Amino acid sequence: MLRAGVAVLAGHWRRHPLQLAMAVVGLVLATALWTGVQAINVEARASYARAAALLDQDRLARLLPRAGDRLDEADFVRLRRAGWLVAPVIEGAGEGADGRRLHLVGIDPLTAPPGALTLALAEGATLAAFITPPGRFLADAATAAAAAGQLPGPVEVVAGIAPGVVIGDVGIVQNLLGAEGELSRLILWPDQPAGLPDWQEVAPDLRRESPAAAGDLSRLTASFHLNLTAFGFLAFVVGLFIVHAAVGLAFEARRTGFRIMRALGLPLAALVALAAGELLLLALLAGAAGVALGYLVAGALMPDVAATLAGLYGAEVAGGLALRAEWWAGGLAMAVAGTLVAAAAGLLGLARMPALPAARPRAWARASGRRIGAQAAAGAAGVVLALTATALPGLSAAFVAVAALLLGAALVLPGMLAAALALLAGVVRGPVAGWFLADTRQGLSGLSLALMALLLALAANIGVGTMVASFRLTFTAWLDQRLASELYVTGRDEAEAEALRAWLAPRAAAVLPIWSVEGPLAGQPGEIYGVVDHSTYRRNWPLLAALPDAWNRVAAGEALLVNEQLARRAGLAPGDRLELPGGARLEVAGVYSDYGNPVGQAIVAAARLSSLYPRHERRRWAVRVAAADAPALARALARAFDLPAGAVVLQAEVKAASLAIFERTFAVTAALNLFTLGVAAVALFASLVTLAGLRLPQLAPVWALGLTRARLARLELARALMLAALVLAAALPLGLGLAWLLLARVNVAAFGWRLPMHLFPADWARLGLLALLAAAIAAAGPARRLARRPPADLLAVFAHER
Amino acid sequence: MLLAVEDLAKSHATGEGRVEVLRGASLALDAGQSLALTGESGSGKSTLLHLVAGLDRPDSGRIRVAGQDLGGLDDAGRARLRRETLGLVFQQFNLIPALDVAANLAFQARIAGRHDPAWCAALARRLGLDALLHRWPEELSGGQQQRVAIGRALAARPRLILADEPTGSLDEVAGEAVLDLMLGLVAETGTALLMVTHSLRLAGRLAGRVHLAGGRLAPC
Ligand SMILES: Nc1ncnc2c1ncn2[C@@H]1O[C@H](COP(=O)(O)OP(=O)(O)O)[C@@H](O)[C@H]1O
Ligand SMILES: [Mg+2]
């Protein structure tokens, strides 16, 4: 009996391979996108965790200089003598092969608290070789390759060190950085001996930073990962729509078979178990394929994700990907859970199936009208929730608003479509058009899931597309302002930098210093730039808000400018005062936009910078010169001083590089966008294919009364196009609402800057055409099959018991 | 001659090869006449009716309806014939699920371009559908559905009605009532009728009768 049951179940799939393919494709796509995104997230987070753990940033408190970014080694010695368990760390920038930036970290393995790194040292390079000049250095494989030959000692590959980071002995790194006797910070051991003197008395120039306040990358990038997760989930849900359509149809089609098996004595429980087992098998097989595909997707996207994180947040993530057990398990679990959710209605219907056929199978069409109404009411509540959440501050509220808006709109959609069709029906003349609209309306509930998927995909495309394009427009305008100088020149040391300036002075219109120090601003990592009074800044600097006379007051050294991020985080407005490291308090004369910079920034007069921080580096210059002369001047300069590549950079190159980084930053988003749209098109196709068989009773009478199959097929095609157009019309305002939320709420809460919203009708038109094309392609197959349908299939409608 | 069927042959493909259903069936029907088509279940009555309606194509033979040779018509031509010249009533599930009773009743007349609201209203009254005009098909009993289907066929004032066991899905009392209405209206409007039935009693109420057996038609 059970064998017979299995045969009936399997026989259906054998006779309808397309339905099986649809269910499998839906599951594979859903699982692939979900696990792909998860893999990216897990990988990136693991990267941060590695970096933080290695540098002991996440767990341990540290002592930092009150002023500037370096502390005196003497403080370290005094604290150790007083009995404090502290470990010195020095950090600074180095240069690897082909101009790649290296982050040099010097540690003292003898005093460092026991941790991952000391273990690595014990295993790898011997301690003696590490601390004795020329020393040994540790880095991950890619960084080691870039650093090889650039450092005095050999570089050993140690897996797990953050990309770009090279670790060496503190003394040797001090030497490399030309920072003898200087340290970046002291790490406080967690357990200190009892009865120590207060560290503040021993080293009054230091301040303590608790682990939570340390630059926490995972917090900074949380919103990016949340974004990715949201996209992954959206794609997953859209994929489930496909599964739902295919599985639902399979259950519907096998109803009679199930009924007969019951009549023949197979217990209902066994029948349900059989169907559930079949689904489980499907979920596991398709889920495994989905996880494998997800791995490929993640692998393809990972380099772009790494670029995004580096570009937006300054977070270094390896571009590679490890196959992790956790997302195999997670992917399969999602596939199984998703399948069960998608098939819940079918299984429930089976469990509740009466032994005798229902008297009026077609009454569902009218009942679904009531369901559409209830759904619309729930959706309206979601939209109200979204509006409420919009008024609240914070990232979570912003995301709640986004989620509620999308979900609410999706739920309202079928009701809105029904209303639109009713409206149209009131306008059109002609029996065929009237029937066409009435029939479309009646068939809405069967298509509603696919249409909701299409709505979400289109709205996400419009929303994210508008955000990215607005960002790009603002960003390029901002680049033009910020990169006003034609050349950027860096000397190898201060003496060379001064020689460069002297050489350039008679040949250029102006040579402007680019001097900066790093230090805490308003309690967070920040940077302070010094500028000279020049029309380059007065004319071009992108000020968002300013006191009158701002530049004069900055030039006079009595005021400063802050970037938008810092202003938002610290709640600063023109007229407020900001304390700089070292204690100087200057008035904020203006706020400027500084897109893409993860840290707070302040600008003071160059003279003021030098008086506040006399030891700051003076190696970089911005050169104003006629644009046409810039390349020749750059070549002449490089020849005259035998400068290495990268020491002289043309404005155009910086712009191109910045834009390239920008484009890569959003390549992931664009790819996910396209994936989601593709999945939605597949969902529509799946629904149309599965509905095609169920629609014969609607079509046969019209055919018999004198409409050709070809005409009916054209109407089916027109129906898909009309629905896609209506969905598109709904997706446009929804997408713009989403864009506004992303630009004005999510961005501000996550990154600290607000972008003006621009509208891109040409993009909408392109997307609209794409959507119609997708709908046409999705509908073409079923329509062609209808046009060629044997008359016997249609005639069977009038003959058979249904 | 309104309908002339000559030497019609038709076979169906089945799992066990082709089954010859019609092998040289011929019949003729004049305007305003009514003819019963009888035969055992599975003898090919529906197949013949479908061929006459242009819903399917014969393997060989000729069908002329109102002077038109169906063999010379393409899909669109045969659809136009059904729209403008024929009225069809099947055993069940005739109605368009998306349209209510009133719209179903008027549908064929409207697509044929012959909608006459007064005639439609008269038919609705005669068929007892006045109170049901705004109901949906699935809210009707089988007999009510068949009355709507008959009304819809007559509303377009077709020259020939093809009815395939129009009361076959109804119980005897309801079947008699529906048939009485149909025959009365057919006679009144001068429409020709070809009606399939396997009941000799019902067949006896029509002017003529042909019997289908062994794929051929014989007058009785
Ligand atoms: N589409 C079809 N495919 C295969 N066989 C068919 C098809 N339609 C009808 N038949 C077969 O043709 C024969 C005649 O069918 P039909 O015309 O419906 O008979 P009737 O209406 O007289 O009961 C039957 O044996 C039936 O099984
Ligand atoms: Mg029959």
JSON list of C-alpha atoms in Angstrom, two decimals, chain B residues 19-181:
[
{"chain": "B", "resi": 19, "resn": "VAL", "atom": "CA", "xyz": [-9.20, 4.31, -32.23]},
{"chain": "B", "resi": 20, "resn": "GLU", "atom": "CA", "xyz": [-11.43, 4.91, -35.24]},
{"chain": "B", "resi": 21, "resn": "VAL", "atom": "CA", "xyz": [-14.56, 6.58, -33.95]},
{"chain": "B", "resi": 22, "resn": "LEU", "atom": "CA", "xyz": [-16.21, 7.78, -37.14]},
{"chain": "B", "resi": 23, "resn": "ARG", "atom": "CA", "xyz": [-15.85, 5.88, -40.42]},
{"chain": "B", "resi": 24, "resn": "GLY", "atom": "CA", "xyz": [-17.92, 7.56, -43.09]},
{"chain": "B", "resi": 25, "resn": "ALA", "atom": "CA", "xyz": [-20.71, 9.31, -41.23]},
{"chain": "B", "resi": 26, "resn": "SER", "atom": "CA", "xyz": [-23.12, 11.44, -43.27]},
{"chain": "B", "resi": 27, "resn": "LEU", "atom": "CA", "xyz": [-26.16, 13.51, -42.38]},
{"chain": "B", "resi": 28, "resn": "ALA", "atom": "CA", "xyz": [-28.18, 16.51, -43.59]},
{"chain": "B", "resi": 29, "resn": "LEU", "atom": "CA", "xyz": [-30.27, 19.07, -41.75]},
{"chain": "B", "resi": 30, "resn": "ASP", "atom": "CA", "xyz": [-32.51, 21.80, -43.18]},
{"chain": "B", "resi": 31, "resn": "ALA", "atom": "CA", "xyz": [-32.99, 25.25, -41.72]},
{"chain": "B", "resi": 32, "resn": "GLY", "atom": "CA", "xyz": [-35.59, 25.28, -38.97]},
{"chain": "B", "resi": 33, "resn": "GLN", "atom": "CA", "xyz": [-35.44, 21.48, -38.60]},
{"chain": "B", "resi": 34, "resn": "SER", "atom": "CA", "xyz": [-34.56, 19.52, -35.49]},
{"chain": "B", "resi": 35, "resn": "LEU", "atom": "CA", "xyz": [-32.67, 16.26, -35.45]},
{"chain": "B", "resi": 36, "resn": "ALA", "atom": "CA", "xyz": [-31.79, 13.89, -32.62]},
{"chain": "B", "resi": 37, "resn": "LEU", "atom": "CA", "xyz": [-28.45, 12.10, -32.71]},
{"chain": "B", "resi": 38, "resn": "THR", "atom": "CA", "xyz": [-28.56, 8.89, -30.71]},
{"chain": "B", "resi": 39, "resn": "GLY", "atom": "CA", "xyz": [-26.08, 6.16, -30.07]},
{"chain": "B", "resi": 40, "resn": "GLU", "atom": "CA", "xyz": [-24.52, 4.22, -27.29]},
{"chain": "B", "resi": 41, "resn": "SER", "atom": "CA", "xyz": [-22.13, 5.76, -24.88]},
{"chain": "B", "resi": 42, "resn": "GLY", "atom": "CA", "xyz": [-18.71, 5.96, -26.53]},
{"chain": "B", "resi": 43, "resn": "SER", "atom": "CA", "xyz": [-20.13, 5.59, -30.05]},
{"chain": "B", "resi": 44, "resn": "GLY", "atom": "CA", "xyz": [-18.75, 8.99, -31.12]},
{"chain": "B", "resi": 45, "resn": "LYS", "atom": "CA", "xyz": [-21.73, 11.33, -30.79]},
{"chain": "B", "resi": 46, "resn": "SER", "atom": "CA", "xyz": [-19.76, 14.06, -29.05]},
{"chain": "B", "resi": 47, "resn": "THR", "atom": "CA", "xyz": [-16.90, 13.62, -31.49]},
{"chain": "B", "resi": 48, "resn": "LEU", "atom": "CA", "xyz": [-19.26, 14.22, -34.39]},
{"chain": "B", "resi": 49, "resn": "LEU", "atom": "CA", "xyz": [-20.78, 17.27, -32.76]},
{"chain": "B", "resi": 50, "resn": "HIS", "atom": "CA", "xyz": [-17.36, 18.76, -32.04]},
{"chain": "B", "resi": 51, "resn": "LEU", "atom": "CA", "xyz": [-16.38, 18.30, -35.68]},
{"chain": "B", "resi": 52, "resn": "VAL", "atom": "CA", "xyz": [-19.55, 20.01, -36.87]},
{"chain": "B", "resi": 53, "resn": "ALA", "atom": "CA", "xyz": [-18.88, 22.88, -34.49]},
{"chain": "B", "resi": 54, "resn": "GLY", "atom": "CA", "xyz": [-15.39, 23.27, -35.92]},
{"chain": "B", "resi": 55, "resn": "LEU", "atom": "CA", "xyz": [-13.89, 22.60, -32.51]},
{"chain": "B", "resi": 56, "resn": "ASP", "atom": "CA", "xyz": [-11.81, 19.75, -33.92]},
{"chain": "B", "resi": 57, "resn": "ARG", "atom": "CA", "xyz": [-10.81, 18.65, -37.42]},
{"chain": "B", "resi": 58, "resn": "PRO", "atom": "CA", "xyz": [-11.88, 15.42, -39.15]},
{"chain": "B", "resi": 59, "resn": "ASP", "atom": "CA", "xyz": [-9.40, 13.00, -40.73]},
{"chain": "B", "resi": 60, "resn": "SER", "atom": "CA", "xyz": [-11.44, 13.08, -43.92]},
{"chain": "B", "resi": 61, "resn": "GLY", "atom": "CA", "xyz": [-14.88, 13.96, -45.23]},
{"chain": "B", "resi": 62, "resn": "ARG", "atom": "CA", "xyz": [-16.72, 17.23, -45.68]},
{"chain": "B", "resi": 63, "resn": "ILE", "atom": "CA", "xyz": [-18.81, 19.44, -43.44]},
{"chain": "B", "resi": 64, "resn": "ARG", "atom": "CA", "xyz": [-20.79, 22.35, -44.85]},
{"chain": "B", "resi": 65, "resn": "VAL", "atom": "CA", "xyz": [-22.53, 24.74, -42.47]},
{"chain": "B", "resi": 66, "resn": "ALA", "atom": "CA", "xyz": [-24.65, 27.56, -43.89]},
{"chain": "B", "resi": 67, "resn": "GLY", "atom": "CA", "xyz": [-22.92, 27.26, -47.21]},
{"chain": "B", "resi": 68, "resn": "GLN", "atom": "CA", "xyz": [-19.41, 27.28, -45.78]},
{"chain": "B", "resi": 69, "resn": "ASP", "atom": "CA", "xyz": [-17.01, 24.36, -46.11]},
{"chain": "B", "resi": 70, "resn": "LEU", "atom": "CA", "xyz": [-15.37, 23.90, -42.73]},
{"chain": "B", "resi": 71, "resn": "GLY", "atom": "CA", "xyz": [-12.37, 22.22, -44.35]},
{"chain": "B", "resi": 72, "resn": "GLY", "atom": "CA", "xyz": [-11.57, 25.48, -46.13]},
{"chain": "B", "resi": 73, "resn": "LEU", "atom": "CA", "xyz": [-11.68, 27.56, -42.98]},
{"chain": "B", "resi": 74, "resn": "ASP", "atom": "CA", "xyz": [-8.72, 28.27, -40.75]},
{"chain": "B", "resi": 75, "resn": "ASP", "atom": "CA", "xyz": [-8.90, 28.50, -36.98]},
{"chain": "B", "resi": 76, "resn": "ALA", "atom": "CA", "xyz": [-10.13, 32.08, -37.12]},
{"chain": "B", "resi": 77, "resn": "GLY", "atom": "CA", "xyz": [-12.76, 31.28, -39.75]},
{"chain": "B", "resi": 78, "resn": "ARG", "atom": "CA", "xyz": [-14.14, 28.40, -37.73]},
{"chain": "B", "resi": 79, "resn": "ALA", "atom": "CA", "xyz": [-14.17, 30.58, -34.60]},
{"chain": "B", "resi": 80, "resn": "ARG", "atom": "CA", "xyz": [-16.17, 33.18, -36.54]},
{"chain": "B", "resi": 81, "resn": "LEU", "atom": "CA", "xyz": [-18.60, 30.47, -37.65]},
{"chain": "B", "resi": 82, "resn": "ARG", "atom": "CA", "xyz": [-19.14, 29.44, -34.03]},
{"chain": "B", "resi": 83, "resn": "ARG", "atom": "CA", "xyz": [-19.58, 33.05, -33.01]},
{"chain": "B", "resi": 84, "resn": "GLU", "atom": "CA", "xyz": [-21.99, 34.10, -35.70]},
{"chain": "B", "resi": 85, "resn": "THR", "atom": "CA", "xyz": [-23.81, 31.03, -36.94]},
{"chain": "B", "resi": 86, "resn": "LEU", "atom": "CA", "xyz": [-23.82, 28.42, -34.18]},
{"chain": "B", "resi": 87, "resn": "GLY", "atom": "CA", "xyz": [-25.10, 28.07, -30.66]},
{"chain": "B", "resi": 88, "resn": "LEU", "atom": "CA", "xyz": [-23.42, 25.48, -28.46]},
{"chain": "B", "resi": 89, "resn": "VAL", "atom": "CA", "xyz": [-24.75, 23.78, -25.36]},
{"chain": "B", "resi": 90, "resn": "PHE", "atom": "CA", "xyz": [-22.66, 21.11, -23.65]},
{"chain": "B", "resi": 91, "resn": "GLN", "atom": "CA", "xyz": [-23.60, 18.64, -20.99]},
{"chain": "B", "resi": 92, "resn": "GLN", "atom": "CA", "xyz": [-22.13, 20.77, -18.19]},
{"chain": "B", "resi": 93, "resn": "PHE", "atom": "CA", "xyz": [-19.66, 23.52, -17.28]},
{"chain": "B", "resi": 94, "resn": "ASN", "atom": "CA", "xyz": [-20.84, 25.74, -20.13]},
{"chain": "B", "resi": 95, "resn": "LEU", "atom": "CA", "xyz": [-20.60, 29.00, -18.29]},
{"chain": "B", "resi": 96, "resn": "ILE", "atom": "CA", "xyz": [-17.69, 31.41, -18.10]},
{"chain": "B", "resi": 97, "resn": "PRO", "atom": "CA", "xyz": [-16.66, 31.40, -14.43]},
{"chain": "B", "resi": 98, "resn": "ALA", "atom": "CA", "xyz": [-15.48, 35.00, -14.41]},
{"chain": "B", "resi": 99, "resn": "LEU", "atom": "CA", "xyz": [-18.81, 36.43, -15.58]},
{"chain": "B", "resi": 100, "resn": "ASP", "atom": "CA", "xyz": [-22.10, 36.61, -13.73]},
{"chain": "B", "resi": 101, "resn": "VAL", "atom": "CA", "xyz": [-25.36, 35.23, -15.14]},
{"chain": "B", "resi": 102, "resn": "ALA", "atom": "CA", "xyz": [-26.34, 38.42, -16.96]},
{"chain": "B", "resi": 103, "resn": "ALA", "atom": "CA", "xyz": [-22.94, 38.77, -18.61]},
{"chain": "B", "resi": 104, "resn": "ASN", "atom": "CA", "xyz": [-22.85, 35.07, -19.50]},
{"chain": "B", "resi": 105, "resn": "LEU", "atom": "CA", "xyz": [-26.30, 35.34, -21.05]},
{"chain": "B", "resi": 106, "resn": "ALA", "atom": "CA", "xyz": [-25.27, 38.26, -23.27]},
{"chain": "B", "resi": 107, "resn": "PHE", "atom": "CA", "xyz": [-21.71, 37.17, -24.00]},
{"chain": "B", "resi": 108, "resn": "GLN", "atom": "CA", "xyz": [-22.12, 35.32, -27.29]},
{"chain": "B", "resi": 109, "resn": "ALA", "atom": "CA", "xyz": [-24.58, 37.83, -28.70]},
{"chain": "B", "resi": 110, "resn": "ARG", "atom": "CA", "xyz": [-22.15, 40.59, -27.88]},
{"chain": "B", "resi": 111, "resn": "ILE", "atom": "CA", "xyz": [-19.11, 38.95, -29.44]},
{"chain": "B", "resi": 112, "resn": "ALA", "atom": "CA", "xyz": [-21.25, 38.14, -32.47]},
{"chain": "B", "resi": 113, "resn": "GLY", "atom": "CA", "xyz": [-22.23, 41.82, -32.65]},
{"chain": "B", "resi": 114, "resn": "ARG", "atom": "CA", "xyz": [-25.93, 40.99, -32.34]},
{"chain": "B", "resi": 115, "resn": "HIS", "atom": "CA", "xyz": [-26.70, 41.98, -28.79]},
{"chain": "B", "resi": 116, "resn": "ASP", "atom": "CA", "xyz": [-30.39, 42.81, -28.36]},
{"chain": "B", "resi": 117, "resn": "PRO", "atom": "CA", "xyz": [-31.12, 43.74, -24.73]},
{"chain": "B", "resi": 118, "resn": "ALA", "atom": "CA", "xyz": [-34.86, 43.34, -25.14]},
{"chain": "B", "resi": 119, "resn": "TRP", "atom": "CA", "xyz": [-34.48, 39.81, -26.54]},
{"chain": "B", "resi": 120, "resn": "CYS", "atom": "CA", "xyz": [-32.02, 38.95, -23.77]},
{"chain": "B", "resi": 121, "resn": "ALA", "atom": "CA", "xyz": [-34.47, 40.16, -21.15]},
{"chain": "B", "resi": 122, "resn": "ALA", "atom": "CA", "xyz": [-37.27, 38.20, -22.77]},
{"chain": "B", "resi": 123, "resn": "LEU", "atom": "CA", "xyz": [-35.15, 35.05, -22.78]},
{"chain": "B", "resi": 124, "resn": "ALA", "atom": "CA", "xyz": [-34.18, 35.55, -19.14]},
{"chain": "B", "resi": 125, "resn": "ARG", "atom": "CA", "xyz": [-37.83, 35.86, -18.24]},
{"chain": "B", "resi": 126, "resn": "ARG", "atom": "CA", "xyz": [-38.87, 32.82, -20.31]},
{"chain": "B", "resi": 127, "resn": "LEU", "atom": "CA", "xyz": [-36.04, 30.74, -18.79]},
{"chain": "B", "resi": 128, "resn": "GLY", "atom": "CA", "xyz": [-36.87, 31.88, -15.26]},
{"chain": "B", "resi": 129, "resn": "LEU", "atom": "CA", "xyz": [-33.51, 33.55, -14.74]},
{"chain": "B", "resi": 130, "resn": "ASP", "atom": "CA", "xyz": [-34.76, 37.00, -13.72]},
{"chain": "B", "resi": 131, "resn": "ALA", "atom": "CA", "xyz": [-33.88, 36.56, -10.08]},
{"chain": "B", "resi": 132, "resn": "LEU", "atom": "CA", "xyz": [-30.51, 35.00, -10.84]},
{"chain": "B", "resi": 133, "resn": "LEU", "atom": "CA", "xyz": [-29.02, 37.62, -13.14]},
{"chain": "B", "resi": 134, "resn": "HIS", "atom": "CA", "xyz": [-26.40, 38.80, -10.65]},
{"chain": "B", "resi": 135, "resn": "ARG", "atom": "CA", "xyz": [-25.38, 35.41, -9.35]},
{"chain": "B", "resi": 136, "resn": "TRP", "atom": "CA", "xyz": [-22.08, 33.73, -10.22]},
{"chain": "B", "resi": 137, "resn": "PRO", "atom": "CA", "xyz": [-22.04, 30.44, -12.12]},
{"chain": "B", "resi": 138, "resn": "GLU", "atom": "CA", "xyz": [-20.90, 28.38, -9.16]},
{"chain": "B", "resi": 139, "resn": "GLU", "atom": "CA", "xyz": [-23.85, 29.72, -7.16]},
{"chain": "B", "resi": 140, "resn": "LEU", "atom": "CA", "xyz": [-26.33, 28.06, -9.54]},
{"chain": "B", "resi": 141, "resn": "SER", "atom": "CA", "xyz": [-27.73, 24.57, -9.55]},
{"chain": "B", "resi": 142, "resn": "GLY", "atom": "CA", "xyz": [-26.98, 22.35, -12.54]},
{"chain": "B", "resi": 143, "resn": "GLY", "atom": "CA", "xyz": [-30.42, 22.98, -14.07]},
{"chain": "B", "resi": 144, "resn": "GLN", "atom": "CA", "xyz": [-30.05, 26.71, -13.65]},
{"chain": "B", "resi": 145, "resn": "GLN", "atom": "CA", "xyz": [-26.63, 26.60, -15.28]},
{"chain": "B", "resi": 146, "resn": "GLN", "atom": "CA", "xyz": [-28.04, 24.70, -18.28]},
{"chain": "B", "resi": 147, "resn": "ARG", "atom": "CA", "xyz": [-30.88, 27.19, -18.65]},
{"chain": "B", "resi": 148, "resn": "VAL", "atom": "CA", "xyz": [-28.32, 30.03, -18.74]},
{"chain": "B", "resi": 149, "resn": "ALA", "atom": "CA", "xyz": [-26.34, 28.12, -21.37]},
{"chain": "B", "resi": 150, "resn": "ILE", "atom": "CA", "xyz": [-29.43, 27.65, -23.53]},
{"chain": "B", "resi": 151, "resn": "GLY", "atom": "CA", "xyz": [-30.37, 31.28, -23.12]},
{"chain": "B", "resi": 152, "resn": "ARG", "atom": "CA", "xyz": [-26.88, 32.33, -24.09]},
{"chain": "B", "resi": 153, "resn": "ALA", "atom": "CA", "xyz": [-27.02, 30.20, -27.26]},
{"chain": "B", "resi": 154, "resn": "LEU", "atom": "CA", "xyz": [-30.42, 31.58, -28.26]},
{"chain": "B", "resi": 155, "resn": "ALA", "atom": "CA", "xyz": [-29.58, 35.19, -27.41]},
{"chain": "B", "resi": 156, "resn": "ALA", "atom": "CA", "xyz": [-27.23, 35.36, -30.38]},
{"chain": "B", "resi": 157, "resn": "ARG", "atom": "CA", "xyz": [-30.02, 34.18, -32.71]},
{"chain": "B", "resi": 158, "resn": "PRO", "atom": "CA", "xyz": [-27.86, 31.40, -34.22]},
{"chain": "B", "resi": 159, "resn": "ARG", "atom": "CA", "xyz": [-28.99, 29.54, -37.33]},
{"chain": "B", "resi": 160, "resn": "LEU", "atom": "CA", "xyz": [-28.04, 26.19, -35.83]},
{"chain": "B", "resi": 161, "resn": "ILE", "atom": "CA", "xyz": [-27.91, 25.02, -32.24]},
{"chain": "B", "resi": 162, "resn": "LEU", "atom": "CA", "xyz": [-25.66, 22.08, -31.43]},
{"chain": "B", "resi": 163, "resn": "ALA", "atom": "CA", "xyz": [-26.55, 20.56, -28.09]},
{"chain": "B", "resi": 164, "resn": "ASP", "atom": "CA", "xyz": [-24.58, 17.67, -26.57]},
{"chain": "B", "resi": 165, "resn": "GLU", "atom": "CA", "xyz": [-26.77, 15.94, -24.03]},
{"chain": "B", "resi": 166, "resn": "PRO", "atom": "CA", "xyz": [-27.90, 19.31, -22.65]},
{"chain": "B", "resi": 167, "resn": "THR", "atom": "CA", "xyz": [-29.85, 17.68, -19.86]},
{"chain": "B", "resi": 168, "resn": "GLY", "atom": "CA", "xyz": [-27.49, 14.78, -19.30]},
{"chain": "B", "resi": 169, "resn": "SER", "atom": "CA", "xyz": [-26.19, 16.07, -16.01]},
{"chain": "B", "resi": 170, "resn": "LEU", "atom": "CA", "xyz": [-29.65, 16.85, -14.63]},
{"chain": "B", "resi": 171, "resn": "ASP", "atom": "CA", "xyz": [-32.17, 14.68, -12.86]},
{"chain": "B", "resi": 172, "resn": "GLU", "atom": "CA", "xyz": [-35.23, 13.63, -14.80]},
{"chain": "B", "resi": 173, "resn": "VAL", "atom": "CA", "xyz": [-37.64, 16.32, -13.63]},
{"chain": "B", "resi": 174, "resn": "ALA", "atom": "CA", "xyz": [-35.20, 19.18, -14.10]},
{"chain": "B", "resi": 175, "resn": "GLY", "atom": "CA", "xyz": [-34.10, 17.68, -17.40]},
{"chain": "B", "resi": 176, "resn": "GLU", "atom": "CA", "xyz": [-37.64, 17.56, -18.76]},
{"chain": "B", "resi": 177, "resn": "ALA", "atom": "CA", "xyz": [-38.29, 21.16, -17.76]},
{"chain": "B", "resi": 178, "resn": "VAL", "atom": "CA", "xyz": [-35.10, 22.45, -19.36]},
{"chain": "B", "resi": 179, "resn": "LEU", "atom": "CA", "xyz": [-35.70, 20.45, -22.51]},
{"chain": "B", "resi": 180, "resn": "ASP", "atom": "CA", "xyz": [-39.28, 21.72, -22.80]},
{"chain": "B", "resi": 181, "resn": "LEU", "atom": "CA", "xyz": [-38.05, 25.28, -22.62]}
]
